[in-house]
Tab-separated table of C-alpha atoms and ligand atoms in Angstrom:
chain	number	residue	atom	x	y	z
A	1	MET	CA	0.000	0.000	0.000
A	2	LYS	CA	1.321	3.484	-0.978
A	3	LEU	CA	1.861	5.880	1.970
A	4	ILE	CA	0.145	9.214	1.283
A	5	ASN	CA	2.398	12.200	1.963
A	6	ASN	CA	0.726	15.217	0.393
A	7	VAL	CA	-1.850	17.962	1.072
A	8	SER	CA	-4.769	15.632	0.457
A	9	LEU	CA	-4.225	14.826	4.177
A	10	VAL	CA	-5.121	18.420	5.161
A	11	LEU	CA	-8.700	18.801	6.368
A	12	LYS	CA	-10.788	21.261	4.381
A	13	ASP	CA	-11.378	23.459	7.443
A	14	ASN	CA	-7.613	23.862	7.814
A	15	CYS	CA	-7.007	24.895	4.206
A	16	CYS	CA	-7.013	28.685	3.744
A	17	GLY	CA	-6.399	28.406	-0.016
A	18	CYS	CA	-3.096	30.302	0.165
A	19	SER	CA	-1.776	28.224	-2.795
A	20	ALA	CA	1.758	27.741	-1.377
A	21	CYS	CA	1.423	23.967	-1.939
A	22	TYR	CA	0.319	24.474	-5.549
A	23	GLU	CA	3.253	26.776	-6.343
A	24	SER	CA	5.818	24.593	-4.533
A	25	CYS	CA	5.050	21.169	-5.985
A	26	PRO	CA	8.173	19.997	-7.884
A	27	THR	CA	6.158	17.770	-10.256
A	28	LYS	CA	3.236	20.208	-10.776
A	29	ALA	CA	0.886	17.566	-9.384
A	30	ILE	CA	-1.339	20.115	-7.617
A	31	GLN	CA	-4.102	22.219	-9.132
A	32	MET	CA	-6.296	24.741	-7.313
A	33	ILE	CA	-9.930	23.773	-8.022
A	34	PRO	CA	-13.118	25.502	-6.817
A	35	ASP	CA	-15.471	23.458	-4.611
A	36	GLU	CA	-19.286	23.744	-4.820
A	37	GLU	CA	-19.150	26.995	-2.776
A	38	GLY	CA	-16.558	28.497	-5.131
A	39	PHE	CA	-13.503	28.442	-2.813
A	40	LEU	CA	-10.234	27.103	-4.261
A	41	TYR	CA	-8.687	23.933	-2.777
A	42	PRO	CA	-5.642	21.897	-3.846
A	43	LEU	CA	-6.353	18.767	-5.846
A	44	VAL	CA	-3.474	16.290	-6.094
A	45	ASN	CA	-2.984	14.284	-9.281
A	46	ASP	CA	-2.016	10.821	-8.014
A	47	ASN	CA	-0.259	9.977	-11.262
A	48	LEU	CA	2.138	12.919	-10.891
A	49	CYS	CA	2.605	13.031	-7.098
A	50	ILE	CA	5.916	11.569	-5.836
A	51	HIS	CA	4.888	11.953	-2.148
A	52	CYS	CA	7.949	14.068	-1.336
A	53	GLY	CA	5.932	15.900	1.351
A	54	ILE	CA	7.061	19.405	0.244
A	55	CYS	CA	3.443	20.583	-0.041
A	56	LEU	CA	2.747	19.517	3.555
A	57	LYS	CA	5.833	21.373	4.816
A	58	LYS	CA	4.725	24.533	2.979
A	59	CYS	CA	1.323	24.250	4.658
A	60	ASP	CA	2.878	24.528	8.132
A	61	ASN	CA	2.851	28.166	9.296
A	62	SER	CA	4.292	27.648	12.798
A	63	GLU	CA	7.758	29.037	11.939
A	64	LEU	CA	6.477	32.178	10.221
A	65	PHE	CA	5.401	34.355	13.162
A	66	LEU	CA	7.729	37.316	13.842
A	67	SER	CA	9.265	37.752	17.257
A	68	GLU	CA	9.881	41.526	17.531
A	69	THR	CA	7.486	43.646	19.618
A	70	SER	CA	5.013	45.485	17.380
A	71	ILE	CA	4.697	49.285	17.444
A	72	LEU	CA	1.284	50.842	16.803
A	73	TYR	CA	0.677	54.028	14.783
A	74	ALA	CA	-2.311	56.059	13.644
A	75	CYS	CA	-1.671	57.328	10.105
A	76	TRP	CA	-3.389	59.204	7.315
A	77	SER	CA	-2.191	60.405	3.953
A	78	LYS	CA	-1.489	64.137	3.532
A	79	SER	CA	-3.336	63.931	0.191
A	80	GLU	CA	-7.128	64.351	0.490
A	81	GLU	CA	-7.547	62.632	-2.893
A	82	ILE	CA	-5.598	59.519	-1.815
A	83	ARG	CA	-7.637	59.271	1.399
A	84	LYS	CA	-10.857	59.529	-0.590
A	85	ARG	CA	-9.671	56.742	-2.886
A	86	SER	CA	-8.526	54.438	-0.018
A	87	SER	CA	-10.438	52.265	2.449
A	88	SER	CA	-8.848	53.729	5.566
A	89	GLY	CA	-6.196	56.466	5.764
A	90	GLY	CA	-4.280	55.535	2.611
A	91	ALA	CA	-1.263	53.939	4.339
A	92	PHE	CA	-1.039	51.358	1.538
A	93	THR	CA	-0.532	54.075	-1.101
A	94	ALA	CA	2.102	55.899	0.964
A	95	LEU	CA	4.127	52.687	1.419
A	96	SER	CA	3.762	51.906	-2.291
A	97	LYS	CA	5.065	55.333	-3.320
A	98	ILE	CA	8.259	54.787	-1.323
A	99	ILE	CA	8.721	51.399	-3.012
A	100	PHE	CA	8.204	52.953	-6.480
A	101	ALA	CA	10.810	55.626	-5.602
A	102	LYS	CA	13.232	52.739	-4.973
A	103	LYS	CA	12.333	51.354	-8.446
A	104	GLY	CA	10.518	48.427	-6.848
A	105	ILE	CA	7.123	46.861	-7.522
A	106	VAL	CA	3.965	46.497	-5.439
A	107	CYS	CA	1.796	43.389	-5.352
A	108	GLY	CA	-1.781	43.558	-4.140
A	109	VAL	CA	-5.362	42.663	-4.977
A	110	GLY	CA	-7.224	44.086	-7.965
A	111	PHE	CA	-10.014	43.162	-10.398
A	112	ASN	CA	-10.052	41.384	-13.761
A	113	ALA	CA	-11.239	43.344	-16.817
A	114	GLU	CA	-14.899	42.301	-16.289
A	115	TYR	CA	-14.861	43.150	-12.538
A	116	ASP	CA	-16.222	39.699	-11.723
A	117	GLU	CA	-12.994	38.223	-10.323
A	118	VAL	CA	-10.509	39.438	-7.736
A	119	LEU	CA	-6.843	38.460	-8.085
A	120	HIS	CA	-3.297	39.260	-6.964
A	121	LYS	CA	-1.571	41.624	-9.423
A	122	ILE	CA	1.561	43.705	-9.794
A	123	ALA	CA	1.715	47.514	-10.009
A	124	LYS	CA	4.815	49.304	-11.226
A	125	ASP	CA	3.580	52.900	-10.991
A	126	ASP	CA	0.902	55.213	-9.551
A	127	VAL	CA	-1.500	54.587	-12.436
A	128	SER	CA	-1.618	50.796	-12.136
A	129	LEU	CA	-1.723	51.108	-8.317
A	130	ASP	CA	-5.270	52.467	-8.289
A	131	ASP	CA	-6.760	49.051	-9.107
A	132	LEU	CA	-5.071	47.618	-5.981
A	133	ARG	CA	-6.406	50.347	-3.700
A	134	ARG	CA	-9.487	49.732	-1.545
A	135	SER	CA	-10.651	46.490	0.127
A	136	LYS	CA	-12.381	43.879	-1.989
A	137	PHE	CA	-14.598	41.587	0.064
A	138	VAL	CA	-13.722	38.492	-1.970
A	139	GLN	CA	-10.930	35.925	-1.688
A	140	SER	CA	-8.324	36.643	-4.358
A	141	ASN	CA	-7.020	34.107	-6.864
A	142	LYS	CA	-3.242	33.909	-6.475
A	143	TYR	CA	-2.560	32.033	-9.763
A	144	HIS	CA	1.299	32.033	-10.114
A	145	ILE	CA	1.957	35.264	-8.206
A	146	TYR	CA	4.405	33.740	-5.695
A	147	SER	CA	6.793	32.458	-8.387
A	148	LEU	CA	6.565	35.796	-10.185
A	149	ILE	CA	7.485	37.605	-6.945
A	150	LYS	CA	10.437	35.241	-6.480
A	151	ASP	CA	11.715	36.057	-9.989
A	152	ILE	CA	11.519	39.797	-9.234
A	153	LEU	CA	13.320	39.360	-5.891
A	154	LEU	CA	16.045	37.364	-7.639
A	155	GLN	CA	16.542	40.412	-9.902
A	156	ASN	CA	17.393	42.244	-6.639
A	157	LYS	CA	14.383	44.589	-6.848
A	158	TYR	CA	12.275	45.889	-3.963
A	159	VAL	CA	8.874	44.196	-3.564
A	160	LEU	CA	5.988	45.278	-1.333
A	161	PHE	CA	3.652	42.282	-1.085
A	162	THR	CA	0.209	42.894	0.415
A	163	GLY	CA	-2.661	40.551	1.194
A	164	THR	CA	-4.454	38.746	3.978
A	165	PRO	CA	-2.263	37.200	6.716
A	166	CYS	CA	-2.625	33.728	5.147
A	167	GLU	CA	-1.499	35.084	1.753
A	168	VAL	CA	1.590	36.690	3.294
A	169	GLY	CA	2.181	33.396	5.140
A	170	GLY	CA	1.738	31.508	1.852
A	171	LEU	CA	4.309	33.667	0.048
A	172	ARG	CA	6.874	33.467	2.864
A	173	SER	CA	6.407	29.735	3.161
A	174	TYR	CA	6.815	29.288	-0.604
A	175	LEU	CA	9.998	31.441	-0.656
A	176	GLY	CA	11.425	29.508	2.304
A	177	LYS	CA	13.924	32.242	3.195
A	178	ASP	CA	14.084	35.970	3.886
A	179	PHE	CA	14.876	38.469	1.150
A	180	LYS	CA	16.303	41.842	2.243
A	181	LYS	CA	14.255	43.735	-0.357
A	182	LEU	CA	10.921	42.024	0.352
A	183	ILE	CA	8.552	43.926	2.630
A	184	THR	CA	5.322	42.172	3.527
A	185	CYS	CA	2.153	43.876	4.619
A	186	ASP	CA	-1.012	42.123	5.790
A	187	LEU	CA	-4.446	43.374	6.816
A	188	ILE	CA	-6.568	43.004	9.895
A	189	CYS	CA	-8.682	40.402	8.140
A	190	GLY	CA	-12.138	39.474	9.404
A	191	CYS	CA	-12.516	36.744	6.797
A	192	VAL	CA	-12.724	36.266	3.013
A	193	SER	CA	-15.742	35.409	0.929
A	194	SER	CA	-16.596	33.189	-2.004
A	195	PRO	CA	-15.459	34.162	-5.532
A	196	LYS	CA	-18.477	32.259	-6.876
A	197	VAL	CA	-21.041	34.246	-4.848
A	198	TYR	CA	-19.316	37.461	-5.961
A	199	LYS	CA	-19.309	36.460	-9.640
A	200	ILE	CA	-23.008	35.568	-9.538
A	201	TYR	CA	-23.781	38.875	-7.805
A	202	ILE	CA	-21.934	40.926	-10.456
A	203	GLN	CA	-23.754	38.982	-13.188
A	204	TYR	CA	-27.065	39.808	-11.455
A	205	LEU	CA	-26.178	43.539	-11.388
A	206	ARG	CA	-25.057	43.463	-15.046
A	207	ASN	CA	-28.425	42.017	-16.035
A	208	LYS	CA	-30.346	44.460	-13.864
A	209	TYR	CA	-28.519	47.539	-15.238
A	210	HIS	CA	-28.175	46.157	-18.813
A	211	SER	CA	-24.506	47.054	-18.897
A	212	SER	CA	-21.009	45.828	-18.208
A	213	VAL	CA	-19.266	47.093	-15.077
A	214	LYS	CA	-16.798	50.015	-15.075
A	215	SER	CA	-15.763	49.987	-11.383
A	216	VAL	CA	-16.614	48.401	-8.027
A	217	ASN	CA	-15.926	50.081	-4.670
A	218	PHE	CA	-16.833	48.157	-1.515
A	219	LYS	CA	-15.856	51.110	0.653
A	220	ASP	CA	-17.224	54.229	-0.997
A	221	LYS	CA	-16.570	57.262	1.237
A	222	ARG	CA	-18.754	59.965	-0.345
A	223	ASN	CA	-20.826	60.149	2.847
A	224	GLY	CA	-17.855	59.657	5.171
A	225	TRP	CA	-15.632	56.812	6.330
A	226	ARG	CA	-18.085	55.563	8.945
A	227	GLU	CA	-21.110	55.607	6.611
A	228	LYS	CA	-19.953	52.496	4.800
A	229	SER	CA	-21.358	52.079	1.304
A	230	ILE	CA	-20.832	50.073	-1.864
A	231	ALA	CA	-20.772	51.704	-5.308
A	232	VAL	CA	-20.792	50.010	-8.717
A	233	GLU	CA	-20.418	52.116	-11.874
A	234	PHE	CA	-21.654	50.787	-15.225
A	235	GLU	CA	-20.347	51.457	-18.732
A	236	ASN	CA	-23.760	52.901	-19.716
A	237	GLY	CA	-23.307	55.727	-17.165
A	238	LYS	CA	-25.659	54.294	-14.528
A	239	GLU	CA	-24.585	53.684	-10.941
A	240	TYR	CA	-25.654	51.354	-8.145
A	241	TYR	CA	-25.006	52.852	-4.693
A	242	ASN	CA	-26.167	51.349	-1.403
A	243	SER	CA	-25.368	51.145	2.295
A	244	ILE	CA	-23.458	47.990	3.224
A	245	LEU	CA	-26.303	47.317	5.683
A	246	ASP	CA	-28.662	46.892	2.764
A	247	ASP	CA	-26.513	45.517	-0.071
A	248	ASP	CA	-27.323	41.861	-0.739
A	249	TYR	CA	-23.727	40.816	-1.416
A	250	VAL	CA	-22.165	42.548	1.602
A	251	VAL	CA	-24.947	41.222	3.831
A	252	SER	CA	-24.227	37.696	2.521
A	253	PHE	CA	-20.639	38.275	3.706
A	254	HIS	CA	-21.789	39.515	7.098
A	255	SER	CA	-24.279	36.632	7.362
A	256	ARG	CA	-21.222	34.328	7.373
A	257	TYR	CA	-22.803	31.948	4.848
A	258	ASN	CA	-20.416	33.479	2.393
A	259	ILE	CA	-17.175	32.974	4.335
A	260	ARG	CA	-14.391	30.481	3.698
A	261	PRO	CA	-14.720	27.625	6.254
A	262	SER	CA	-11.075	27.987	7.403
A	263	CYS	CA	-11.778	31.599	8.472
A	264	PHE	CA	-13.862	30.237	11.373
A	265	CYS	CA	-10.706	28.620	12.790
A	266	CYS	CA	-8.045	30.860	11.239
A	267	ARG	CA	-4.453	29.785	11.936
A	268	TYR	CA	-3.231	33.376	11.475
A	269	ARG	CA	-5.638	35.183	13.790
A	270	ASP	CA	-3.154	36.331	16.363
A	271	LEU	CA	-1.552	39.439	17.821
A	272	LYS	CA	1.731	37.856	16.731
A	273	ARG	CA	2.027	38.621	13.019
A	274	VAL	CA	3.647	37.084	9.934
A	275	ALA	CA	4.046	40.376	8.013
A	276	ASP	CA	6.446	43.305	8.513
A	277	LEU	CA	3.443	45.654	8.670
A	278	THR	CA	-0.264	45.168	9.464
A	279	LEU	CA	-2.874	47.633	8.147
A	280	GLY	CA	-6.432	48.136	9.282
A	281	ASP	CA	-9.153	50.667	9.932
A	282	PHE	CA	-8.450	52.568	13.134
A	283	TRP	CA	-12.081	52.386	14.293
A	284	ALA	CA	-12.675	54.297	17.556
A	285	VAL	CA	-9.340	56.149	17.278
A	286	GLU	CA	-11.233	59.203	18.597
A	287	LYS	CA	-11.494	57.466	22.000
A	288	TYR	CA	-7.705	57.901	22.272
A	289	ASN	CA	-7.333	61.269	20.531
A	290	SER	CA	-10.283	63.154	19.029
A	291	LEU	CA	-7.934	64.994	16.612
A	292	TYR	CA	-7.132	61.726	14.842
A	293	ASP	CA	-10.610	61.215	13.399
A	294	ASP	CA	-12.207	63.569	10.863
A	295	ASN	CA	-14.398	60.827	9.320
A	296	LYS	CA	-12.175	60.707	6.217
A	297	GLY	CA	-10.340	57.517	7.255
A	298	THR	CA	-7.509	56.785	9.685
A	299	SER	CA	-5.193	53.814	9.188
A	300	PHE	CA	-4.249	51.453	11.993
A	301	VAL	CA	-0.621	50.514	11.251
A	302	MET	CA	1.348	47.962	13.238
A	303	ALA	CA	5.079	47.786	12.529
A	304	ASN	CA	5.994	44.211	13.388
A	305	SER	CA	9.671	44.291	12.387
A	306	SER	CA	12.395	46.912	12.174
A	307	LYS	CA	12.277	46.533	8.363
A	308	GLY	CA	8.568	47.401	8.385
A	309	ASN	CA	9.092	50.264	10.836
A	310	SER	CA	11.870	51.818	8.696
A	311	LEU	CA	9.714	51.741	5.547
A	312	LEU	CA	6.789	53.292	7.420
A	313	LEU	CA	8.913	56.129	8.818
A	314	GLU	CA	10.188	56.877	5.297
A	315	CYS	CA	6.584	57.892	4.508
A	316	LYS	CA	6.595	60.884	6.879
A	317	GLU	CA	6.805	63.492	4.084
A	318	ILE	CA	3.578	62.200	2.517
A	319	MET	CA	1.686	60.766	5.509
A	320	ASN	CA	0.860	61.894	9.049
A	321	ILE	CA	2.269	59.232	11.386
A	322	PHE	CA	1.510	59.243	15.129
A	323	ARG	CA	2.834	56.639	17.534
A	324	MET	CA	0.082	55.315	19.817
A	325	ASP	CA	0.892	54.328	23.365
A	326	VAL	CA	-1.991	51.899	23.498
A	327	SER	CA	-2.150	48.170	24.290
A	328	ILE	CA	-2.870	46.507	20.934
A	329	ALA	CA	-4.544	43.583	22.720
A	330	ASP	CA	-6.921	45.915	24.625
A	331	TYR	CA	-7.702	47.944	21.513
A	332	CYS	CA	-8.510	44.859	19.453
A	333	ALA	CA	-10.597	43.275	22.212
A	334	LYS	CA	-12.705	46.459	22.471
A	335	TYR	CA	-12.939	47.842	18.955
A	336	ASN	CA	-11.465	45.559	16.298
A	337	TRP	CA	-11.894	41.993	17.467
A	338	CYS	CA	-11.177	40.371	14.072
A	339	MET	CA	-7.465	40.322	14.811
A	340	CYS	CA	-7.793	37.936	17.738
A	341	LYS	CA	-11.262	36.372	17.715
A	342	ASN	CA	-12.766	34.025	15.130
A	343	PRO	CA	-16.303	34.649	13.859
A	344	THR	CA	-18.871	32.015	14.773
A	345	SER	CA	-20.052	29.810	11.975
A	346	PRO	CA	-23.750	29.713	10.926
A	347	GLU	CA	-25.739	26.491	11.251
A	348	TYR	CA	-24.460	23.915	8.776
A	349	PHE	CA	-27.819	23.134	7.147
A	350	LYS	CA	-28.654	26.815	6.648
A	351	ARG	CA	-25.320	27.257	4.877
A	352	VAL	CA	-25.922	24.234	2.621
A	353	LYS	CA	-29.362	25.593	1.717
A	354	PHE	CA	-27.878	29.027	0.937
A	355	TYR	CA	-25.470	27.486	-1.608
A	356	ASN	CA	-28.195	25.272	-3.118
A	357	ASP	CA	-30.392	28.326	-3.599
A	358	LEU	CA	-27.491	30.366	-5.007
A	359	GLU	CA	-27.653	28.263	-8.182
A	360	ARG	CA	-31.449	28.385	-8.297
A	361	LEU	CA	-32.629	31.881	-7.311
A	362	PRO	CA	-31.853	35.363	-8.622
A	363	PHE	CA	-29.731	37.260	-6.072
A	364	ASN	CA	-32.520	39.519	-4.758
A	365	LEU	CA	-34.717	36.462	-4.026
A	366	LEU	CA	-31.788	34.575	-2.509
A	367	SER	CA	-31.287	37.550	-0.227
A	368	LYS	CA	-34.989	37.733	0.673
A	369	GLU	CA	-35.013	34.028	1.528
A	370	HIS	CA	-31.779	33.896	3.545
A	371	LEU	CA	-30.647	37.358	4.568
A	372	GLY	CA	-33.799	39.332	5.485
A	373	ILE	CA	-33.597	38.768	9.249
A	374	ILE	CA	-29.844	39.413	9.296
A	375	LYS	CA	-30.352	42.728	7.456
A	376	GLU	CA	-32.999	43.844	9.977
A	377	GLU	CA	-30.815	42.861	12.942
A	378	ARG	CA	-27.798	44.756	11.604
A	379	LYS	CA	-29.858	47.879	10.897
A	380	LYS	CA	-31.368	47.785	14.418
A	381	ARG	CA	-27.916	47.354	15.943
A	382	LYS	CA	-26.659	50.388	13.975
A	383	LEU	CA	-29.622	52.497	15.116
A	384	GLY	CA	-28.953	51.344	18.713
A	385	THR	CA	-25.326	52.466	18.612
A	386	GLU	CA	-26.281	55.859	17.132
A	387	LYS	CA	-28.745	56.733	19.916
B	1	FAD	C1	-11.531	41.017	3.203
B	1	FAD	C2	-11.045	42.127	4.078
B	1	FAD	C3	-11.469	42.213	5.413
B	1	FAD	C4	-11.004	43.252	6.248
B	1	FAD	N1	-11.420	43.303	7.560
B	1	FAD	C5	-10.965	44.302	8.359
B	1	FAD	C6	-11.372	44.392	9.729
B	1	FAD	O1	-12.149	43.571	10.201
B	1	FAD	N2	-10.861	45.395	10.512
B	1	FAD	C7	-9.977	46.309	10.010
B	1	FAD	O2	-9.547	47.178	10.767
B	1	FAD	N3	-9.575	46.256	8.729
B	1	FAD	C8	-10.042	45.290	7.891
B	1	FAD	N4	-9.617	45.225	6.577
B	1	FAD	C9	-8.549	46.154	6.111
B	1	FAD	C10	-9.017	47.539	5.686
B	1	FAD	O3	-10.285	47.452	5.073
B	1	FAD	C11	-8.056	48.197	4.683
B	1	FAD	O4	-7.828	47.308	3.598
B	1	FAD	C12	-6.711	48.519	5.234
B	1	FAD	O5	-6.875	49.333	6.354
B	1	FAD	C13	-5.824	49.248	4.219
B	1	FAD	O6	-6.396	50.475	3.908
B	1	FAD	P1	-5.569	51.697	3.279
B	1	FAD	O7	-6.402	52.911	3.389
B	1	FAD	O8	-4.180	51.743	3.849
B	1	FAD	O9	-5.328	51.326	1.781
B	1	FAD	P2	-6.241	50.761	0.618
B	1	FAD	O10	-5.874	51.449	-0.624
B	1	FAD	O11	-7.641	50.701	0.955
B	1	FAD	O12	-5.554	49.307	0.521
B	1	FAD	C14	-6.086	48.206	0.029
B	1	FAD	C15	-5.125	47.083	0.419
B	1	FAD	O13	-5.898	45.938	0.659
B	1	FAD	C16	-5.451	44.889	-0.188
B	1	FAD	N5	-6.631	44.114	-0.528
B	1	FAD	C17	-7.791	44.553	-1.072
B	1	FAD	N6	-8.654	43.551	-1.208
B	1	FAD	C18	-8.044	42.446	-0.750
B	1	FAD	C19	-8.433	41.079	-0.659
B	1	FAD	N7	-9.627	40.643	-1.054
B	1	FAD	N8	-7.542	40.202	-0.163
B	1	FAD	C20	-6.317	40.602	0.229
B	1	FAD	N9	-5.897	41.885	0.175
B	1	FAD	C21	-6.750	42.789	-0.311
B	1	FAD	C22	-4.800	45.580	-1.371
B	1	FAD	O14	-3.880	44.724	-1.987
B	1	FAD	C23	-4.135	46.747	-0.672
B	1	FAD	O15	-2.943	46.333	-0.082
B	1	FAD	C24	-10.090	44.219	5.724
B	1	FAD	C25	-9.689	44.138	4.384
B	1	FAD	C26	-10.149	43.108	3.564
B	1	FAD	C27	-9.690	43.043	2.128
């Protein structure tokens, strides 16, 4: 009997889809294939697998956590335009500009040409960077980005790699060693959602507005940073704009039906980080200093290594940077729990029914059937906190 020594031994709940196994396989025996919910998982071709165990080693993240003490900052770009075009305070753009000045490249998450898929991409200048700005509430497809990044690092160029903690972990695990010119930056990540649900939603909007999509913004700030809204522009000049409390796709994300199973037991959800820098929304920053919140977006930035800290401080000409003497653990426990606490998973049968109906019902009816109560609850909670 053949002894199995590959990622087919990894339980589905423990697979975050980082793709490090897929990129590392020496015989190209692994493909990333969507399951019935649309999340990518490795599939091993038995005829090609030599059971070397490399994929299993790359799946282990225990050696990746950094040991330096993190320093917390509140930051916002000095450019009003950049802040408007960013999810939080625009820290990502400031860091990217420093990398471009060093003739390096930036890797982050953007859209495909049809706006119905989210993927990791490379930007070499300010123009191509705009696609990578702003949070997309969908799990990105990594394709062959890790090997591309390795090639660029081997050319001795600077690389800023950004993504969720598991994507940064995936890249570092794939590379297997440190590169002086690689700076990694992860996000405070609540969870990621299904590429299939997103694709079906965009198709539903295309049909409803009789047009292809020109842009998607999950964090439109026209009514302020706290008044979270989604905006979709269409090629025919029309626009869909809605509060995230009422948008069917974002509510499906918040309902947790539309969340990758591994996010409920995330192996990266920790105050100890795998990236040189961690970015987030500095919600409730006004509780520490009222001058740091003007409702235009303030970035939470954790420097987790001296390399990350040096790059951040190089941004001081273009970004306001204030060191915060605040316990990160206390802050996260009170105002931004995603960094240390897993979300609770919805009942299994309700989730199965949601995905069965996804194939069957148009999105507005799917939402009516599965998300109505959740929408009402979230709206009531918002009204309660505003009183
Ligand atoms: C799915 C998701 C959940 C998040 N949850 C929280 C949260 O609970 N609390 C919190 O404080 N912050 C959260 N964030 C982070 C926050 O929304 C901002 O992305 C972050 O503060 C950076 O904002 P910015 O203004 O510096 O730059 P922006 O220009 O807004 O930067 C966008 C950055 O996010 C990356 N990115 C965008 N979409 C994705 C994606 N799907 N997967 C991986 N990387 C992506 C881009 O590559 C870029 O680096 C989340 C982000 C995402 C994508």
